Amino acid sequence: MRLVFLAIGMLIALSLSACSSGEPGSSSTSVETPSQTQPQVSPSETQAESEIDTEDQVQDSEETSPESQESLIDSFREVTYASCEKALAEGVVEKSVEPEGPVLVIIPEREAIAGYSAAYFLPLSTYELIFETDVFSSCALADLFSLSEEVGQEVKLEITHDKQTNTFLVPQDLGEWGISATSYEVAGDLIAAATNLNAETGRFLIESGQVSDADRAIIQTSVDRFSQE
């Protein structure tokens, strides 16, 4: 019996020694490391995920960061050029929202009446020819941009832009006449309304394209009265 207990004790000692040394064939239960249980990710997949994260961060930054002044001026320049070009090519009517406010009209040069293609009407009986396109909100800033490019100078403006309403606010220093601020509402890449914030009757709705007979008559009447003077 004593020999049996001695043999059992030796087996237990050998078993414990094998468990502590981690030798093959031991009866201990191994614990898998995280690298054995998680799927392997290749370097290319890791790089792709990193690039996606970077693109998302750049996109978020672009959406939340304010537009630069240079970008705003470039965007607004394109709008003014497109608006003026359409006004001269197809015609435009700029009508004050005030009941007694003025109406300004341009018709295409090919349709000019006695050589005149622009005039305004001020109720109840004022009809006058217009000789400069910068009177029109459609062309005022386009003329300024074009002139500055001709002389090789940059237009110095501090423009702000409301993305929700797509409205550009453009203050201008007129020297002894002070600061004039005008907001330009854009629709379809064209100026759709303009409001001079310094004038009581400064808001005009702008319709580019075919001019109605009634609005065309403003030019005809202005030409008739001008020829009688």
Short mmCIF file of C-alpha atoms in Angstrom, two decimals:
data_model
loop_
_atom_site.label_atom_id
_atom_site.label_comp_id
_atom_site.label_asym_id
_atom_site.label_seq_id
_atom_site.Cartn_x
_atom_site.Cartn_y
_atom_site.Cartn_z
CA MET A 1 0.00 0.00 0.00
CA ARG A 2 2.83 2.37 0.87
CA LEU A 3 4.33 1.77 -2.59
CA VAL A 4 0.98 2.58 -4.25
CA PHE A 5 0.72 5.97 -2.43
CA LEU A 6 4.32 6.73 -3.34
CA ALA A 7 3.65 6.01 -7.03
CA ILE A 8 0.52 8.20 -7.03
CA GLY A 9 2.47 11.06 -5.40
CA MET A 10 5.17 10.84 -8.05
CA LEU A 11 2.54 10.97 -10.86
CA ILE A 12 0.93 14.06 -9.35
CA ALA A 13 4.30 15.80 -9.02
CA LEU A 14 5.16 15.02 -12.64
CA SER A 15 1.76 16.30 -13.79
CA LEU A 16 2.14 19.62 -11.90
CA SER A 17 5.64 20.03 -13.31
CA ALA A 18 4.38 19.58 -16.87
CA CYS A 19 1.56 22.13 -16.34
CA SER A 20 3.92 24.78 -14.97
CA SER A 21 6.46 24.35 -17.79
CA GLY A 22 3.80 24.35 -20.58
CA GLU A 23 5.30 21.26 -22.18
CA PRO A 24 3.38 19.62 -25.04
CA GLY A 25 1.07 16.95 -23.88
CA SER A 26 0.22 18.66 -20.60
CA SER A 27 -3.39 18.62 -19.48
CA SER A 28 -3.60 22.42 -18.86
CA THR A 29 -6.20 24.46 -20.75
CA SER A 30 -4.58 27.06 -23.03
CA VAL A 31 -6.01 30.66 -23.31
CA GLU A 32 -6.15 32.11 -26.81
CA THR A 33 -4.68 35.59 -27.27
CA PRO A 34 -6.74 38.36 -28.94
CA SER A 35 -4.70 37.94 -32.12
CA GLN A 36 -5.88 34.33 -32.34
CA THR A 37 -9.58 35.14 -31.89
CA GLN A 38 -9.87 38.33 -34.02
CA PRO A 39 -9.79 38.25 -37.85
CA GLN A 40 -6.53 39.34 -39.42
CA VAL A 41 -6.58 42.77 -41.18
CA SER A 42 -4.26 43.27 -44.11
CA PRO A 43 -2.15 46.45 -44.37
CA SER A 44 -4.06 47.49 -47.52
CA GLU A 45 -7.41 47.31 -45.67
CA THR A 46 -6.00 49.37 -42.80
CA GLN A 47 -4.72 52.01 -45.24
CA ALA A 48 -8.08 52.13 -47.04
CA GLU A 49 -9.93 52.67 -43.76
CA SER A 50 -7.47 55.42 -42.85
CA GLU A 51 -8.04 57.15 -46.21
CA ILE A 52 -11.82 56.98 -45.74
CA ASP A 53 -11.56 58.49 -42.27
CA THR A 54 -9.36 61.29 -43.67
CA GLU A 55 -11.82 62.02 -46.49
CA ASP A 56 -14.69 62.19 -44.01
CA GLN A 57 -12.75 64.61 -41.83
CA VAL A 58 -11.96 66.84 -44.83
CA GLN A 59 -15.61 66.79 -45.93
CA ASP A 60 -16.80 67.67 -42.43
CA SER A 61 -14.28 70.49 -42.31
CA GLU A 62 -15.42 71.86 -45.67
CA GLU A 63 -19.06 71.78 -44.59
CA THR A 64 -18.48 73.59 -41.34
CA SER A 65 -15.67 75.99 -42.25
CA PRO A 66 -16.62 79.47 -43.54
CA GLU A 67 -16.09 80.27 -47.19
CA SER A 68 -12.92 82.20 -47.92
CA GLN A 69 -13.24 85.75 -49.19
CA GLU A 70 -11.47 84.81 -52.41
CA SER A 71 -13.91 81.96 -53.00
CA LEU A 72 -16.91 84.22 -52.30
CA ILE A 73 -15.71 86.87 -54.72
CA ASP A 74 -15.10 84.27 -57.44
CA SER A 75 -18.57 82.77 -56.94
CA PHE A 76 -20.29 86.14 -56.93
CA ARG A 77 -18.32 87.30 -59.99
CA GLU A 78 -19.67 84.33 -61.95
CA VAL A 79 -23.22 85.16 -60.87
CA THR A 80 -22.93 88.82 -61.88
CA TYR A 81 -21.40 88.01 -65.26
CA ALA A 82 -24.11 85.45 -66.03
CA SER A 83 -26.87 87.83 -64.93
CA CYS A 84 -25.61 90.76 -66.99
CA GLU A 85 -24.96 88.64 -70.07
CA LYS A 86 -28.51 87.29 -69.96
CA ALA A 87 -29.95 90.79 -69.39
CA LEU A 88 -28.14 92.18 -72.44
CA ALA A 89 -28.81 89.16 -74.65
CA GLU A 90 -32.47 88.52 -73.78
CA GLY A 91 -33.66 91.51 -71.76
CA VAL A 92 -34.44 92.17 -68.11
CA VAL A 93 -37.01 93.96 -65.98
CA GLU A 94 -36.07 95.20 -62.52
CA LYS A 95 -39.17 96.24 -60.66
CA SER A 96 -39.37 97.92 -57.26
CA VAL A 97 -41.56 96.16 -54.73
CA GLU A 98 -42.94 99.57 -53.70
CA PRO A 99 -46.23 100.48 -55.44
CA GLU A 100 -44.81 103.83 -56.55
CA GLY A 101 -41.29 102.56 -57.12
CA PRO A 102 -39.39 102.64 -60.43
CA VAL A 103 -39.28 100.01 -63.14
CA LEU A 104 -36.05 99.57 -65.11
CA VAL A 105 -36.01 97.80 -68.48
CA ILE A 106 -33.39 96.52 -70.91
CA ILE A 107 -34.20 94.97 -74.26
CA PRO A 108 -31.64 93.24 -76.52
CA GLU A 109 -29.61 95.60 -78.65
CA ARG A 110 -30.95 93.94 -81.81
CA GLU A 111 -34.42 95.07 -80.73
CA ALA A 112 -33.38 98.61 -79.83
CA ILE A 113 -35.82 101.43 -80.53
CA ALA A 114 -34.17 104.25 -82.48
CA GLY A 115 -30.85 102.98 -81.13
CA TYR A 116 -31.94 102.93 -77.46
CA SER A 117 -32.39 99.75 -75.46
CA ALA A 118 -32.78 100.80 -71.80
CA ALA A 119 -35.09 103.10 -69.88
CA TYR A 120 -36.97 103.48 -66.60
CA PHE A 121 -40.45 104.46 -65.55
CA LEU A 122 -41.31 106.21 -62.29
CA PRO A 123 -45.04 106.44 -61.57
CA LEU A 124 -47.00 108.32 -62.42
CA SER A 125 -45.52 109.87 -65.55
CA THR A 126 -41.71 109.88 -65.53
CA TYR A 127 -40.03 108.16 -68.47
CA GLU A 128 -36.28 108.42 -68.91
CA LEU A 129 -33.67 106.70 -71.08
CA ILE A 130 -30.79 104.89 -69.39
CA PHE A 131 -27.36 105.13 -70.99
CA GLU A 132 -25.24 103.09 -68.55
CA THR A 133 -25.85 99.46 -67.59
CA ASP A 134 -24.39 99.92 -64.09
CA VAL A 135 -27.74 101.44 -63.09
CA PHE A 136 -29.14 97.90 -63.19
CA SER A 137 -28.57 95.51 -60.31
CA SER A 138 -28.06 92.78 -62.91
CA CYS A 139 -24.98 94.53 -64.29
CA ALA A 140 -23.63 96.94 -61.64
CA LEU A 141 -21.11 94.57 -60.08
CA ALA A 142 -20.37 92.86 -63.40
CA ASP A 143 -19.27 96.23 -64.79
CA LEU A 144 -17.10 96.78 -61.71
CA PHE A 145 -15.43 93.38 -62.03
CA SER A 146 -14.89 93.84 -65.76
CA LEU A 147 -13.36 97.29 -65.33
CA SER A 148 -11.02 96.08 -62.59
CA GLU A 149 -9.81 93.24 -64.82
CA GLU A 150 -9.13 95.66 -67.66
CA VAL A 151 -6.86 97.83 -65.50
CA GLY A 152 -5.31 94.84 -63.73
CA GLN A 153 -6.61 95.61 -60.26
CA GLU A 154 -8.47 93.41 -57.81
CA VAL A 155 -11.91 94.41 -56.60
CA LYS A 156 -11.73 95.07 -52.87
CA LEU A 157 -14.97 93.78 -51.40
CA GLU A 158 -15.88 92.13 -48.10
CA ILE A 159 -18.65 89.78 -49.18
CA THR A 160 -20.69 87.56 -46.89
CA HIS A 161 -22.89 84.70 -48.05
CA ASP A 162 -25.98 83.14 -46.52
CA LYS A 163 -26.00 79.57 -47.84
CA GLN A 164 -29.58 78.86 -46.74
CA THR A 165 -31.06 81.72 -48.78
CA ASN A 166 -28.20 81.90 -51.30
CA THR A 167 -27.88 85.63 -50.65
CA PHE A 168 -24.71 87.66 -51.05
CA LEU A 169 -24.29 90.81 -48.96
CA VAL A 170 -21.96 93.31 -50.65
CA PRO A 171 -20.98 96.54 -48.85
CA GLN A 172 -19.23 99.19 -50.96
CA ASP A 173 -17.32 102.28 -49.87
CA LEU A 174 -18.60 105.18 -51.98
CA GLY A 175 -16.24 107.72 -50.48
CA GLU A 176 -18.02 110.96 -49.58
CA TRP A 177 -21.38 109.22 -50.05
CA GLY A 178 -20.55 106.71 -47.33
CA ILE A 179 -21.03 102.94 -47.26
CA SER A 180 -23.68 101.37 -49.46
CA ALA A 181 -24.73 97.79 -48.73
CA THR A 182 -26.72 95.69 -51.18
CA SER A 183 -27.93 92.12 -50.82
CA TYR A 184 -28.27 89.96 -53.91
CA GLU A 185 -30.57 86.96 -53.82
CA VAL A 186 -29.54 84.29 -56.30
CA ALA A 187 -31.76 81.69 -57.96
CA GLY A 188 -30.62 79.38 -60.72
CA ASP A 189 -27.19 81.07 -60.83
CA LEU A 190 -28.78 84.45 -61.65
CA ILE A 191 -29.60 87.46 -59.51
CA ALA A 192 -33.32 87.22 -58.74
CA ALA A 193 -33.66 90.15 -56.31
CA ALA A 194 -31.52 92.99 -55.05
CA THR A 195 -32.03 95.16 -51.98
CA ASN A 196 -30.17 98.38 -51.28
CA LEU A 197 -30.16 98.43 -47.48
CA ASN A 198 -29.54 102.19 -47.45
CA ALA A 199 -32.67 103.11 -49.42
CA GLU A 200 -36.31 102.98 -48.39
CA THR A 201 -37.38 101.81 -51.85
CA GLY A 202 -34.27 99.78 -52.46
CA ARG A 203 -35.68 96.29 -53.08
CA PHE A 204 -36.10 95.15 -56.68
CA LEU A 205 -37.38 91.91 -58.12
CA ILE A 206 -35.47 90.91 -61.24
CA GLU A 207 -36.94 89.02 -64.18
CA SER A 208 -34.44 88.02 -66.85
CA GLY A 209 -35.55 86.97 -70.31
CA GLN A 210 -38.44 87.94 -72.55
CA VAL A 211 -39.69 91.48 -71.89
CA SER A 212 -43.45 92.02 -71.99
CA ASP A 213 -45.06 94.52 -74.35
CA ALA A 214 -46.08 96.70 -71.40
CA ASP A 215 -42.50 96.92 -70.15
CA ARG A 216 -41.16 97.42 -73.67
CA ALA A 217 -43.50 100.39 -73.99
CA ILE A 218 -41.49 102.13 -71.26
CA ILE A 219 -38.56 102.35 -73.67
CA GLN A 220 -40.77 103.46 -76.53
CA THR A 221 -42.32 106.26 -74.48
CA SER A 222 -38.90 107.32 -73.18
CA VAL A 223 -37.56 107.50 -76.75
CA ASP A 224 -40.58 109.54 -77.89
CA ARG A 225 -40.20 112.05 -75.09
CA PHE A 226 -36.44 112.27 -75.52
CA SER A 227 -36.81 113.03 -79.23
CA GLN A 228 -39.27 115.85 -78.44
CA GLU A 229 -36.88 117.67 -76.15
#
